[in-house]
Amino acid sequence: MENIKRNLGIAASNLIENNSIVGLGTGTTTKYFIEALAKRCQKNLNIVAVSSSEESFKLAKKLNIDVKNENDVDHIDVYVDGADEVDFSKNMIKGKGAALLREKILASFSKKVIIIIDHTKYVKNLGKVLLPVEIVPFGCKLTKMKLEKLGYFGEFRKSKTDNGNYILDVKLTHLLDDPQIHHETIKNIPGVVETGLFIDLADDIIIGYPDSKIEIIS
Ligand code: 5RP
């Protein structure tokens, strides 16, 4: 699996054009992208980056990538990130790495969103993996109860997100035919900041296979 992730990171970094502003996702696959991007920057690639998490920010800084505060850029050319599941319509479940809110802000602001996943994550319908939901601390148990009334049951993670919120990992009871409806229903509850359902945000999906094959779905 590490080889697949490394290949994906390299493949995505090779798509980054000179003088672009690049959004950095979060997670173990994106880590390889950041490392490959840093290597290209050491040679002759000139880019500016913004990050979806403290973790990716620190890694990029350590590797001497020019990372700026997200409020100091006026556009993002391309955002590269992993995902937990991607369906055949390019909708996604994201957030296992707890960065879903910042990831969604950067992805929705970017001209192009490239997602890098191994082949096991490309599915007909979303819903086998846990659905992370970011919830503000105030009244979080009440928000959880409200979600349960609507059929969404889950467990809180122990640690807070970079934004000081909690993540509730929801175990879905069935695969999702219409992820948008679930996103809207959950997001509509006061106390919910964001859901890990990313609808209509991805442009290109790069899928990695064990035999080193790389497939790009545009
Ligand atoms: C973090 C995310 C990650 O992109 C997602 O969890 C995939 O991570 P990994 O590449 O480690 O499997 O959404 O919030």
mmCIF file of C-alpha atoms and ligand atoms in Angstrom:
data_model
loop_
_atom_site.group_PDB
_atom_site.id
_atom_site.type_symbol
_atom_site.label_atom_id
_atom_site.label_comp_id
_atom_site.label_asym_id
_atom_site.label_seq_id
_atom_site.Cartn_x
_atom_site.Cartn_y
_atom_site.Cartn_z
ATOM 1 C CA MET A 1 0.000 0.000 0.000
ATOM 2 C CA GLU A 2 2.876 2.407 0.744
ATOM 3 C CA ASN A 3 4.146 1.926 -2.815
ATOM 4 C CA ILE A 4 0.729 2.753 -4.241
ATOM 5 C CA LYS A 5 0.560 5.907 -2.115
ATOM 6 C CA ARG A 6 4.079 6.920 -3.128
ATOM 7 C CA ASN A 7 3.236 6.461 -6.837
ATOM 8 C CA LEU A 8 0.067 8.511 -6.396
ATOM 9 C CA GLY A 9 1.986 11.308 -4.695
ATOM 10 C CA ILE A 10 4.524 11.428 -7.502
ATOM 11 C CA ALA A 11 1.827 11.268 -10.216
ATOM 12 C CA ALA A 12 -0.082 14.189 -8.668
ATOM 13 C CA SER A 13 3.045 16.267 -8.090
ATOM 14 C CA ASN A 14 3.969 15.876 -11.765
ATOM 15 C CA LEU A 15 0.695 17.598 -12.686
ATOM 16 C CA ILE A 16 1.555 20.778 -10.771
ATOM 17 C CA GLU A 17 2.469 23.645 -13.055
ATOM 18 C CA ASN A 18 5.044 26.331 -12.469
ATOM 19 C CA ASN A 19 3.916 29.494 -10.640
ATOM 20 C CA SER A 20 0.722 27.930 -9.337
ATOM 21 C CA ILE A 21 -0.899 28.198 -5.934
ATOM 22 C CA VAL A 22 -1.376 24.710 -4.558
ATOM 23 C CA GLY A 23 -3.751 23.536 -1.816
ATOM 24 C CA LEU A 24 -2.330 20.749 0.319
ATOM 25 C CA GLY A 25 -4.691 18.101 1.639
ATOM 26 C CA THR A 26 -4.126 15.940 4.693
ATOM 27 C CA GLY A 27 -3.428 12.259 5.295
ATOM 28 C CA THR A 28 -1.008 9.463 4.607
ATOM 29 C CA THR A 29 -1.414 9.616 0.809
ATOM 30 C CA THR A 30 -1.132 13.399 0.662
ATOM 31 C CA LYS A 31 2.080 13.136 2.689
ATOM 32 C CA TYR A 32 3.692 11.446 -0.327
ATOM 33 C CA PHE A 33 2.343 14.197 -2.577
ATOM 34 C CA ILE A 34 3.896 16.885 -0.352
ATOM 35 C CA GLU A 35 7.224 15.037 -0.335
ATOM 36 C CA ALA A 36 7.230 14.648 -4.129
ATOM 37 C CA LEU A 37 6.214 18.287 -4.552
ATOM 38 C CA ALA A 38 9.079 19.381 -2.279
ATOM 39 C CA LYS A 39 11.512 17.415 -4.452
ATOM 40 C CA ARG A 40 10.282 19.223 -7.556
ATOM 41 C CA CYS A 41 10.598 22.565 -5.724
ATOM 42 C CA GLN A 42 14.212 21.737 -4.835
ATOM 43 C CA LYS A 43 14.902 21.413 -8.573
ATOM 44 C CA ASN A 44 13.094 24.186 -10.417
ATOM 45 C CA LEU A 45 9.369 24.259 -9.593
ATOM 46 C CA ASN A 46 8.176 27.590 -8.245
ATOM 47 C CA ILE A 47 4.905 27.376 -6.299
ATOM 48 C CA VAL A 48 3.125 28.752 -3.262
ATOM 49 C CA ALA A 49 1.122 26.395 -1.039
ATOM 50 C CA VAL A 50 -1.706 26.682 1.488
ATOM 51 C CA SER A 51 -2.528 23.874 3.875
ATOM 52 C CA SER A 52 -5.675 22.123 5.119
ATOM 53 C CA SER A 53 -4.106 21.125 8.453
ATOM 54 C CA GLU A 54 -1.371 21.924 10.948
ATOM 55 C CA GLU A 55 0.117 18.521 10.135
ATOM 56 C CA SER A 56 0.505 19.196 6.401
ATOM 57 C CA PHE A 57 1.614 22.773 7.120
ATOM 58 C CA LYS A 58 4.443 21.533 9.355
ATOM 59 C CA LEU A 59 5.553 18.887 6.864
ATOM 60 C CA ALA A 60 5.560 21.327 3.943
ATOM 61 C CA LYS A 61 7.478 23.932 5.975
ATOM 62 C CA LYS A 62 10.012 21.325 7.068
ATOM 63 C CA LEU A 63 10.584 20.413 3.407
ATOM 64 C CA ASN A 64 11.055 24.100 2.511
ATOM 65 C CA ILE A 65 7.860 24.519 0.504
ATOM 66 C CA ASP A 66 6.699 28.149 0.532
ATOM 67 C CA VAL A 67 3.483 27.725 2.596
ATOM 68 C CA LYS A 68 1.357 30.799 3.107
ATOM 69 C CA ASN A 69 -1.585 31.526 5.379
ATOM 70 C CA GLU A 70 -4.779 30.690 3.472
ATOM 71 C CA ASN A 71 -6.008 34.263 3.885
ATOM 72 C CA ASP A 72 -2.947 35.595 2.074
ATOM 73 C CA VAL A 73 -3.889 34.091 -1.305
ATOM 74 C CA ASP A 74 -6.650 35.281 -3.625
ATOM 75 C CA HIS A 75 -7.048 32.032 -5.511
ATOM 76 C CA ILE A 76 -5.946 28.402 -5.465
ATOM 77 C CA ASP A 77 -5.074 26.825 -8.814
ATOM 78 C CA VAL A 78 -5.137 23.236 -7.735
ATOM 79 C CA TYR A 79 -5.978 21.328 -4.548
ATOM 80 C CA VAL A 80 -4.607 17.814 -4.036
ATOM 81 C CA ASP A 81 -5.916 15.481 -1.356
ATOM 82 C CA GLY A 82 -6.745 11.884 -0.495
ATOM 83 C CA ALA A 83 -10.194 10.502 0.363
ATOM 84 C CA ASP A 84 -11.698 7.647 2.337
ATOM 85 C CA GLU A 85 -14.148 6.665 -0.420
ATOM 86 C CA VAL A 86 -14.978 8.026 -3.876
ATOM 87 C CA ASP A 87 -18.080 6.942 -5.789
ATOM 88 C CA PHE A 88 -18.549 6.635 -9.555
ATOM 89 C CA SER A 89 -20.029 10.184 -9.621
ATOM 90 C CA LYS A 90 -16.869 11.509 -7.858
ATOM 91 C CA ASN A 91 -18.704 12.212 -4.607
ATOM 92 C CA MET A 92 -16.539 11.441 -1.602
ATOM 93 C CA ILE A 93 -16.384 10.603 2.063
ATOM 94 C CA LYS A 94 -13.439 12.397 3.654
ATOM 95 C CA GLY A 95 -12.267 13.257 7.137
ATOM 96 C CA LYS A 96 -10.672 10.169 8.638
ATOM 97 C CA GLY A 97 -7.706 12.474 9.245
ATOM 98 C CA ALA A 98 -10.020 15.002 10.985
ATOM 99 C CA ALA A 99 -9.281 17.839 8.556
ATOM 100 C CA LEU A 100 -12.583 17.765 6.645
ATOM 101 C CA LEU A 101 -13.682 21.352 7.344
ATOM 102 C CA ARG A 102 -10.472 23.004 6.178
ATOM 103 C CA GLU A 103 -10.227 20.525 3.319
ATOM 104 C CA LYS A 104 -13.704 21.432 2.119
ATOM 105 C CA ILE A 105 -13.022 25.169 2.374
ATOM 106 C CA LEU A 106 -9.863 24.872 0.275
ATOM 107 C CA ALA A 107 -11.345 22.379 -2.207
ATOM 108 C CA SER A 108 -14.436 24.509 -2.833
ATOM 109 C CA PHE A 109 -12.230 27.565 -3.454
ATOM 110 C CA SER A 110 -9.858 25.811 -5.871
ATOM 111 C CA LYS A 111 -10.017 25.961 -9.637
ATOM 112 C CA LYS A 112 -9.177 22.272 -9.826
ATOM 113 C CA VAL A 113 -9.420 19.441 -7.287
ATOM 114 C CA ILE A 114 -7.305 16.321 -7.740
ATOM 115 C CA ILE A 115 -8.002 13.323 -5.492
ATOM 116 C CA ILE A 116 -5.476 10.537 -5.025
ATOM 117 C CA ILE A 117 -6.754 7.152 -3.818
ATOM 118 C CA ASP A 118 -5.836 3.506 -3.957
ATOM 119 C CA HIS A 119 -8.157 1.232 -5.947
ATOM 120 C CA THR A 120 -9.991 -0.132 -2.866
ATOM 121 C CA LYS A 121 -11.490 3.306 -2.184
ATOM 122 C CA TYR A 122 -13.222 3.645 -5.570
ATOM 123 C CA VAL A 123 -16.775 2.346 -5.020
ATOM 124 C CA LYS A 124 -20.201 2.318 -6.671
ATOM 125 C CA ASN A 125 -21.930 3.739 -3.584
ATOM 126 C CA LEU A 126 -20.472 5.561 -0.591
ATOM 127 C CA GLY A 127 -21.153 4.377 2.928
ATOM 128 C CA LYS A 128 -19.016 1.433 3.929
ATOM 129 C CA VAL A 129 -16.536 3.637 5.802
ATOM 130 C CA LEU A 130 -17.423 5.815 8.798
ATOM 131 C CA LEU A 131 -18.814 9.238 7.963
ATOM 132 C CA PRO A 132 -17.026 11.931 10.003
ATOM 133 C CA VAL A 133 -19.167 14.868 11.119
ATOM 134 C CA GLU A 134 -17.558 17.952 12.713
ATOM 135 C CA ILE A 135 -19.563 19.295 15.665
ATOM 136 C CA VAL A 136 -18.978 22.329 17.918
ATOM 137 C CA PRO A 137 -18.232 21.459 21.584
ATOM 138 C CA PHE A 138 -21.197 23.425 22.980
ATOM 139 C CA GLY A 139 -24.126 21.045 23.313
ATOM 140 C CA CYS A 140 -22.285 18.310 21.436
ATOM 141 C CA LYS A 141 -24.188 15.536 23.262
ATOM 142 C CA LEU A 142 -27.477 17.224 22.338
ATOM 143 C CA THR A 143 -26.378 17.476 18.714
ATOM 144 C CA LYS A 144 -25.483 13.773 18.836
ATOM 145 C CA MET A 145 -28.973 12.961 20.205
ATOM 146 C CA LYS A 146 -30.550 15.006 17.442
ATOM 147 C CA LEU A 147 -28.548 13.067 14.858
ATOM 148 C CA GLU A 148 -29.624 9.783 16.453
ATOM 149 C CA LYS A 149 -33.283 10.786 16.127
ATOM 150 C CA LEU A 150 -32.639 11.057 12.386
ATOM 151 C CA GLY A 151 -30.962 7.649 12.269
ATOM 152 C CA TYR A 152 -27.297 8.677 12.372
ATOM 153 C CA PHE A 153 -25.457 6.844 15.161
ATOM 154 C CA GLY A 154 -21.806 7.333 15.936
ATOM 155 C CA GLU A 155 -18.995 7.777 18.435
ATOM 156 C CA PHE A 156 -17.050 10.908 19.286
ATOM 157 C CA ARG A 157 -13.291 10.870 18.755
ATOM 158 C CA LYS A 158 -11.258 11.738 21.843
ATOM 159 C CA SER A 159 -9.185 14.542 20.312
ATOM 160 C CA LYS A 160 -10.387 17.861 18.954
ATOM 161 C CA THR A 161 -9.856 19.085 15.389
ATOM 162 C CA ASP A 162 -7.491 21.923 14.413
ATOM 163 C CA ASN A 163 -10.610 24.119 14.747
ATOM 164 C CA GLY A 164 -11.280 23.067 18.365
ATOM 165 C CA ASN A 165 -14.352 21.002 17.431
ATOM 166 C CA TYR A 166 -15.258 17.325 17.864
ATOM 167 C CA ILE A 167 -15.591 14.648 15.212
ATOM 168 C CA LEU A 168 -18.489 12.201 15.440
ATOM 169 C CA ASP A 169 -17.791 9.097 13.342
ATOM 170 C CA VAL A 170 -21.184 7.994 12.036
ATOM 171 C CA LYS A 171 -21.719 4.355 11.089
ATOM 172 C CA LEU A 172 -24.135 4.483 8.184
ATOM 173 C CA THR A 173 -26.834 1.812 8.153
ATOM 174 C CA HIS A 174 -26.838 1.411 4.371
ATOM 175 C CA LEU A 175 -24.938 2.421 1.255
ATOM 176 C CA LEU A 176 -25.916 5.868 -0.012
ATOM 177 C CA ASP A 177 -27.930 6.249 -3.222
ATOM 178 C CA ASP A 178 -28.171 10.008 -2.781
ATOM 179 C CA PRO A 179 -25.275 11.332 -0.644
ATOM 180 C CA GLN A 180 -26.370 14.956 -1.073
ATOM 181 C CA ILE A 181 -29.628 14.357 0.832
ATOM 182 C CA HIS A 182 -27.674 12.944 3.770
ATOM 183 C CA HIS A 183 -25.224 15.835 3.663
ATOM 184 C CA GLU A 184 -28.054 18.382 3.693
ATOM 185 C CA THR A 185 -30.003 16.610 6.449
ATOM 186 C CA ILE A 186 -26.977 16.389 8.743
ATOM 187 C CA LYS A 187 -25.631 19.854 7.962
ATOM 188 C CA ASN A 188 -29.017 21.365 8.758
ATOM 189 C CA ILE A 189 -28.710 20.450 12.437
ATOM 190 C CA PRO A 190 -27.531 23.337 14.634
ATOM 191 C CA GLY A 191 -24.155 22.426 16.105
ATOM 192 C CA VAL A 192 -22.995 20.559 13.023
ATOM 193 C CA VAL A 193 -20.216 22.527 11.352
ATOM 194 C CA GLU A 194 -19.570 20.277 8.368
ATOM 195 C CA THR A 195 -19.979 16.732 7.111
ATOM 196 C CA GLY A 196 -17.399 14.504 5.479
ATOM 197 C CA LEU A 197 -19.630 14.132 2.412
ATOM 198 C CA PHE A 198 -17.936 16.045 -0.400
ATOM 199 C CA ILE A 199 -20.488 16.452 -3.176
ATOM 200 C CA ASP A 200 -19.502 17.537 -6.665
ATOM 201 C CA LEU A 201 -16.120 18.914 -5.587
ATOM 202 C CA ALA A 202 -13.631 16.564 -7.241
ATOM 203 C CA ASP A 203 -12.412 17.111 -10.789
ATOM 204 C CA ASP A 204 -9.813 14.398 -11.388
ATOM 205 C CA ILE A 205 -9.542 11.135 -9.474
ATOM 206 C CA ILE A 206 -6.160 9.434 -9.683
ATOM 207 C CA ILE A 207 -6.425 5.759 -8.753
ATOM 208 C CA GLY A 208 -3.393 3.662 -7.878
ATOM 209 C CA TYR A 209 -3.157 -0.128 -8.307
ATOM 210 C CA PRO A 210 -0.819 -2.746 -6.792
ATOM 211 C CA ASP A 211 0.896 -3.356 -10.164
ATOM 212 C CA SER A 212 1.929 0.359 -10.156
ATOM 213 C CA LYS A 213 -0.710 1.191 -12.767
ATOM 214 C CA ILE A 214 -2.190 4.668 -12.410
ATOM 215 C CA GLU A 215 -5.644 5.513 -13.777
ATOM 216 C CA ILE A 216 -6.935 9.082 -14.124
ATOM 217 C CA ILE A 217 -10.692 9.664 -14.170
ATOM 218 C CA SER A 218 -11.523 13.178 -15.397
HETATM 219 C C1 5RP B 1 -8.292 13.743 6.135
HETATM 220 C C2 5RP B 1 -8.818 13.117 4.911
HETATM 221 C C3 5RP B 1 -7.895 12.211 4.154
HETATM 222 O O1 5RP B 1 -7.666 12.756 2.910
HETATM 223 C C4 5RP B 1 -8.522 10.861 4.036
HETATM 224 O O2 5RP B 1 -8.816 10.400 5.345
HETATM 225 C C5 5RP B 1 -7.585 9.881 3.348
HETATM 226 O O3 5RP B 1 -6.446 9.702 4.127
HETATM 227 P P1 5RP B 1 -5.338 8.627 3.784
HETATM 228 O O4 5RP B 1 -4.666 9.089 2.548
HETATM 229 O O5 5RP B 1 -4.447 8.631 4.998
HETATM 230 O O6 5RP B 1 -6.026 7.290 3.612
HETATM 231 O O7 5RP B 1 -9.935 13.314 4.487
HETATM 232 O O8 5RP B 1 -9.255 14.517 6.783
#
